[in-house]
PDB file of C-alpha atoms in Angstrom:
ATOM      1  CA  ASP H   1      -6.267 -19.719  -1.444  1.00  0.00           C
ATOM      2  CA  GLY H   2      -3.877 -17.824  -3.057  1.00  0.00           C
ATOM      3  CA  ILE H   3      -4.377 -13.839  -3.064  1.00  0.00           C
ATOM      4  CA  LEU H   4      -4.445 -14.500  -7.009  1.00  0.00           C
ATOM      5  CA  LYS H   5      -7.406 -16.857  -6.551  1.00  0.00           C
ATOM      6  CA  ASP H   6      -9.759 -15.310  -8.641  1.00  0.00           C
ATOM      7  CA  VAL H   7      -7.228 -13.666 -11.621  1.00  0.00           C
ATOM      8  CA  LYS H   8      -7.848 -15.280 -15.138  1.00  0.00           C
ATOM      9  CA  CYS H   9      -3.872 -15.894 -16.753  1.00  0.00           C
ATOM     10  CA  HIS H  10      -4.024 -15.709 -20.111  1.00  0.00           C
ATOM     11  CA  GLY H  11      -1.324 -16.468 -22.645  1.00  0.00           C
ATOM     12  CA  ALA H  12       0.777 -13.418 -24.809  1.00  0.00           C
ATOM     13  CA  ILE H  13      -0.966 -11.599 -27.079  1.00  0.00           C
ATOM     14  CA  ASP H  14      -0.317  -9.250 -30.034  1.00  0.00           C
ATOM     15  CA  TYR H  15      -0.125  -6.278 -27.373  1.00  0.00           C
ATOM     16  CA  VAL H  16      -1.180  -4.072 -31.001  1.00  0.00           C
ATOM     17  CA  THR H  17      -4.426  -6.410 -32.043  1.00  0.00           C
ATOM     18  CA  GLU H  18      -4.814  -7.381 -28.236  1.00  0.00           C
ATOM     19  CA  MET H  19      -3.966  -6.129 -25.923  1.00  0.00           C
ATOM     20  CA  PRO H  20      -6.159  -2.398 -26.352  1.00  0.00           C
ATOM     21  CA  LYS H  21      -9.268  -4.832 -26.160  1.00  0.00           C
ATOM     22  CA  VAL H  22      -7.856  -6.225 -23.254  1.00  0.00           C
ATOM     23  CA  PHE H  23      -7.573  -2.660 -21.456  1.00  0.00           C
ATOM     24  CA  ALA H  24     -10.483  -2.183 -22.281  1.00  0.00           C
ATOM     25  CA  LEU H  25     -12.086  -4.679 -21.343  1.00  0.00           C
ATOM     26  CA  SER H  26     -10.074  -6.372 -17.472  1.00  0.00           C
ATOM     27  CA  LYS H  27     -11.974  -4.431 -14.699  1.00  0.00           C
ATOM     28  CA  VAL H  28      -8.940  -3.933 -13.668  1.00  0.00           C
ATOM     29  CA  ASN H  29      -4.915  -3.417 -14.819  1.00  0.00           C
ATOM     30  CA  LEU H  30      -2.807  -3.813 -12.586  1.00  0.00           C
ATOM     31  CA  ASN H  31       1.122  -1.712 -13.806  1.00  0.00           C
ATOM     32  CA  PRO H  32       3.784  -2.728 -10.969  1.00  0.00           C
ATOM     33  CA  MET H  33       6.980  -0.535 -10.805  1.00  0.00           C
ATOM     34  CA  LEU H  34       9.676  -2.758 -11.821  1.00  0.00           C
ATOM     35  CA  ARG H  35      11.685  -1.713  -8.734  1.00  0.00           C
ATOM     36  CA  ILE H  36      14.941  -1.949 -10.931  1.00  0.00           C
ATOM     37  CA  ILE H  37      12.993   1.342 -12.752  1.00  0.00           C
ATOM     38  CA  GLN H  38      13.443   4.824 -10.488  1.00  0.00           C
ATOM     39  CA  SER H  39      11.338   7.581 -12.206  1.00  0.00           C
ATOM     40  CA  GLY H  40       9.393   7.774 -14.715  1.00  0.00           C
ATOM     41  CA  VAL H  41       5.565   6.622 -16.588  1.00  0.00           C
ATOM     42  CA  SER H  42       5.118   3.538 -18.161  1.00  0.00           C
ATOM     43  CA  LEU H  43       3.543   3.107 -21.778  1.00  0.00           C
ATOM     44  CA  ARG H  44       1.512   1.304 -20.158  1.00  0.00           C
ATOM     45  CA  ALA H  45      -0.061   3.861 -18.146  1.00  0.00           C
ATOM     46  CA  PHE H  46      -0.646   5.276 -20.880  1.00  0.00           C
ATOM     47  CA  ASP H  47      -2.252   2.736 -23.434  1.00  0.00           C
ATOM     48  CA  ILE H  48      -4.557   1.506 -20.905  1.00  0.00           C
ATOM     49  CA  MET H  49      -5.613   4.993 -19.780  1.00  0.00           C
ATOM     50  CA  GLY H  50      -5.966   5.683 -22.896  1.00  0.00           C
ATOM     51  CA  CYS H  51      -8.473   2.956 -24.342  1.00  0.00           C
ATOM     52  CA  GLY H  52      -9.976   3.893 -21.107  1.00  0.00           C
ATOM     53  CA  GLY H  53      -9.096   0.377 -18.717  1.00  0.00           C
ATOM     54  CA  LEU H  54      -9.216   1.357 -14.600  1.00  0.00           C
ATOM     55  CA  LEU H  55      -5.527   1.881 -13.757  1.00  0.00           C
ATOM     56  CA  LEU H  56      -4.235   0.365 -10.789  1.00  0.00           C
ATOM     57  CA  SER H  57      -0.335   1.188 -11.374  1.00  0.00           C
ATOM     58  CA  SER H  58       1.928   0.986  -7.754  1.00  0.00           C
ATOM     59  CA  PHE H  59       3.462   4.454  -6.521  1.00  0.00           C
ATOM     60  CA  GLN H  60       5.300   6.616  -9.020  1.00  0.00           C
ATOM     61  CA  PRO H  61       5.499  10.107  -8.379  1.00  0.00           C
ATOM     62  CA  GLU H  62       5.900  11.613 -11.665  1.00  0.00           C
ATOM     63  CA  LEU H  63       2.664   9.580 -12.396  1.00  0.00           C
ATOM     64  CA  ALA H  64       1.531  11.582  -9.874  1.00  0.00           C
ATOM     65  CA  GLU H  65       2.254  14.829 -11.088  1.00  0.00           C
ATOM     66  CA  LEU H  66       0.112  14.209 -14.396  1.00  0.00           C
ATOM     67  CA  PHE H  67      -2.899  12.662 -13.036  1.00  0.00           C
ATOM     68  CA  VAL H  68      -5.311  12.841 -10.135  1.00  0.00           C
ATOM     69  CA  ASP H  69      -4.517   9.852  -7.957  1.00  0.00           C
ATOM     70  CA  GLY H  70      -8.488   7.890  -7.461  1.00  0.00           C
ATOM     71  CA  GLN H  71      -9.465  10.496  -9.787  1.00  0.00           C
ATOM     72  CA  GLU H  72      -8.105   9.322 -12.822  1.00  0.00           C
ATOM     73  CA  MET H  73      -6.046   6.568 -11.803  1.00  0.00           C
ATOM     74  CA  VAL H  74      -5.802   4.475  -8.316  1.00  0.00           C
ATOM     75  CA  MET H  75      -2.052   4.266  -6.899  1.00  0.00           C
ATOM     76  CA  TYR H  76      -0.934   1.864  -4.635  1.00  0.00           C
ATOM     77  CA  SER H  77       2.012   1.216  -2.175  1.00  0.00           C
ATOM     78  CA  SER H  78       2.018  -1.956  -1.208  1.00  0.00           C
ATOM     79  CA  ILE H  79       0.261  -5.735  -2.069  1.00  0.00           C
ATOM     80  CA  GLU H  80      -1.682  -5.113   0.549  1.00  0.00           C
ATOM     81  CA  ASP H  81      -3.231  -1.887  -0.805  1.00  0.00           C
ATOM     82  CA  ALA H  82      -3.020  -2.816  -4.087  1.00  0.00           C
ATOM     83  CA  ILE H  83      -5.308  -5.955  -2.813  1.00  0.00           C
ATOM     84  CA  ALA H  84      -7.638  -3.768  -0.503  1.00  0.00           C
ATOM     85  CA  LYS H  85      -8.138  -1.791  -3.782  1.00  0.00           C
ATOM     86  CA  ALA H  86      -8.499  -3.991  -6.207  1.00  0.00           C
ATOM     87  CA  GLN H  87     -11.559  -5.333  -4.164  1.00  0.00           C
ATOM     88  CA  PHE H  88     -13.102  -1.570  -3.120  1.00  0.00           C
ATOM     89  CA  LEU H  89     -12.588  -1.520  -7.285  1.00  0.00           C
ATOM     90  CA  LEU H  90     -14.188  -4.678  -8.565  1.00  0.00           C
ATOM     91  CA  GLU H  91     -16.954  -4.294  -5.633  1.00  0.00           C
ATOM     92  CA  ASN H  92     -18.157  -0.709  -6.699  1.00  0.00           C
ATOM     93  CA  GLU H  93     -18.984  -0.577 -10.707  1.00  0.00           C
ATOM     94  CA  ASP H  94     -19.701   3.064 -10.689  1.00  0.00           C
ATOM     95  CA  VAL H  95     -16.740   4.519  -8.866  1.00  0.00           C
ATOM     96  CA  ARG H  96     -14.329   2.070 -11.096  1.00  0.00           C
ATOM     97  CA  GLU H  97     -16.002   3.204 -14.476  1.00  0.00           C
ATOM     98  CA  ARG H  98     -15.819   7.134 -13.330  1.00  0.00           C
ATOM     99  CA  ILE H  99     -12.149   6.364 -12.518  1.00  0.00           C
ATOM    100  CA  ALA H 100     -11.579   4.973 -15.819  1.00  0.00           C
ATOM    101  CA  GLN H 101     -13.110   7.220 -18.595  1.00  0.00           C
ATOM    102  CA  ALA H 102     -11.761  10.864 -16.135  1.00  0.00           C
ATOM    103  CA  GLY H 103      -8.155   8.772 -17.179  1.00  0.00           C
ATOM    104  CA  LYS H 104      -9.094   7.977 -20.382  1.00  0.00           C
ATOM    105  CA  GLU H 105     -11.090  11.736 -21.163  1.00  0.00           C
ATOM    106  CA  LYS H 106      -7.383  12.934 -19.364  1.00  0.00           C
ATOM    107  CA  VAL H 107      -4.932  10.992 -21.625  1.00  0.00           C
ATOM    108  CA  LEU H 108      -6.684  11.804 -24.545  1.00  0.00           C
ATOM    109  CA  THR H 109      -6.465  15.836 -24.427  1.00  0.00           C
ATOM    110  CA  GLU H 110      -3.502  15.941 -22.754  1.00  0.00           C
ATOM    111  CA  PHE H 111      -1.253  13.381 -24.497  1.00  0.00           C
ATOM    112  CA  THR H 112      -2.032  13.064 -28.369  1.00  0.00           C
ATOM    113  CA  LEU H 113       0.937  12.778 -30.153  1.00  0.00           C
ATOM    114  CA  SER H 114       1.274  16.421 -31.724  1.00  0.00           C
ATOM    115  CA  GLN H 115       0.756  18.168 -27.585  1.00  0.00           C
ATOM    116  CA  ARG H 116       3.732  15.804 -27.148  1.00  0.00           C
ATOM    117  CA  PHE H 117       5.416  17.137 -29.488  1.00  0.00           C
ATOM    118  CA  LYS H 118       4.410  20.847 -29.047  1.00  0.00           C
ATOM    119  CA  GLU H 119       5.840  20.596 -25.166  1.00  0.00           C
ATOM    120  CA  ILE H 120       9.223  18.888 -27.307  1.00  0.00           C
ATOM    121  CA  CYS H 121       9.981  21.901 -29.314  1.00  0.00           C
ATOM    122  CA  LYS H 122       8.410  24.567 -26.492  1.00  0.00           C
ATOM    123  CA  ILE H 123      11.247  22.919 -23.987  1.00  0.00           C
ATOM    124  CA  CYS H 124      14.208  22.464 -27.193  1.00  0.00           C
ATOM    125  CA  GLU H 125      12.836  25.896 -27.656  1.00  0.00           C
ATOM    126  CA  LEU H 126      12.474  24.734 -31.669  1.00  0.00           C
TER     127      LEU H 126
END
């Protein structure tokens, strides 16, 4: 009995055509950040939430600045914490769905391309 005994692993799929379905249909989407990445938010986090998937991510300060942990996504601080939070989310569908929906709404309203371009222009004083 390994810690991933109930995880279903599949082969590679197309990120553009198939991955959005996987994100949306998965009960929990893991987003572990590589130790080499010191800061930032991965595009994968936005992709997961934008598709309506629940994001369970390793802690990143920038992610915590943009989203509310436990309300729009969930962050973990260790493997044990990730397992405990994943188990809780799998056992509490209403909580899981509420968090996933809030994350999706935030991404689709506050992180559109037009909004990002406006922010870039503002920063660059254009």
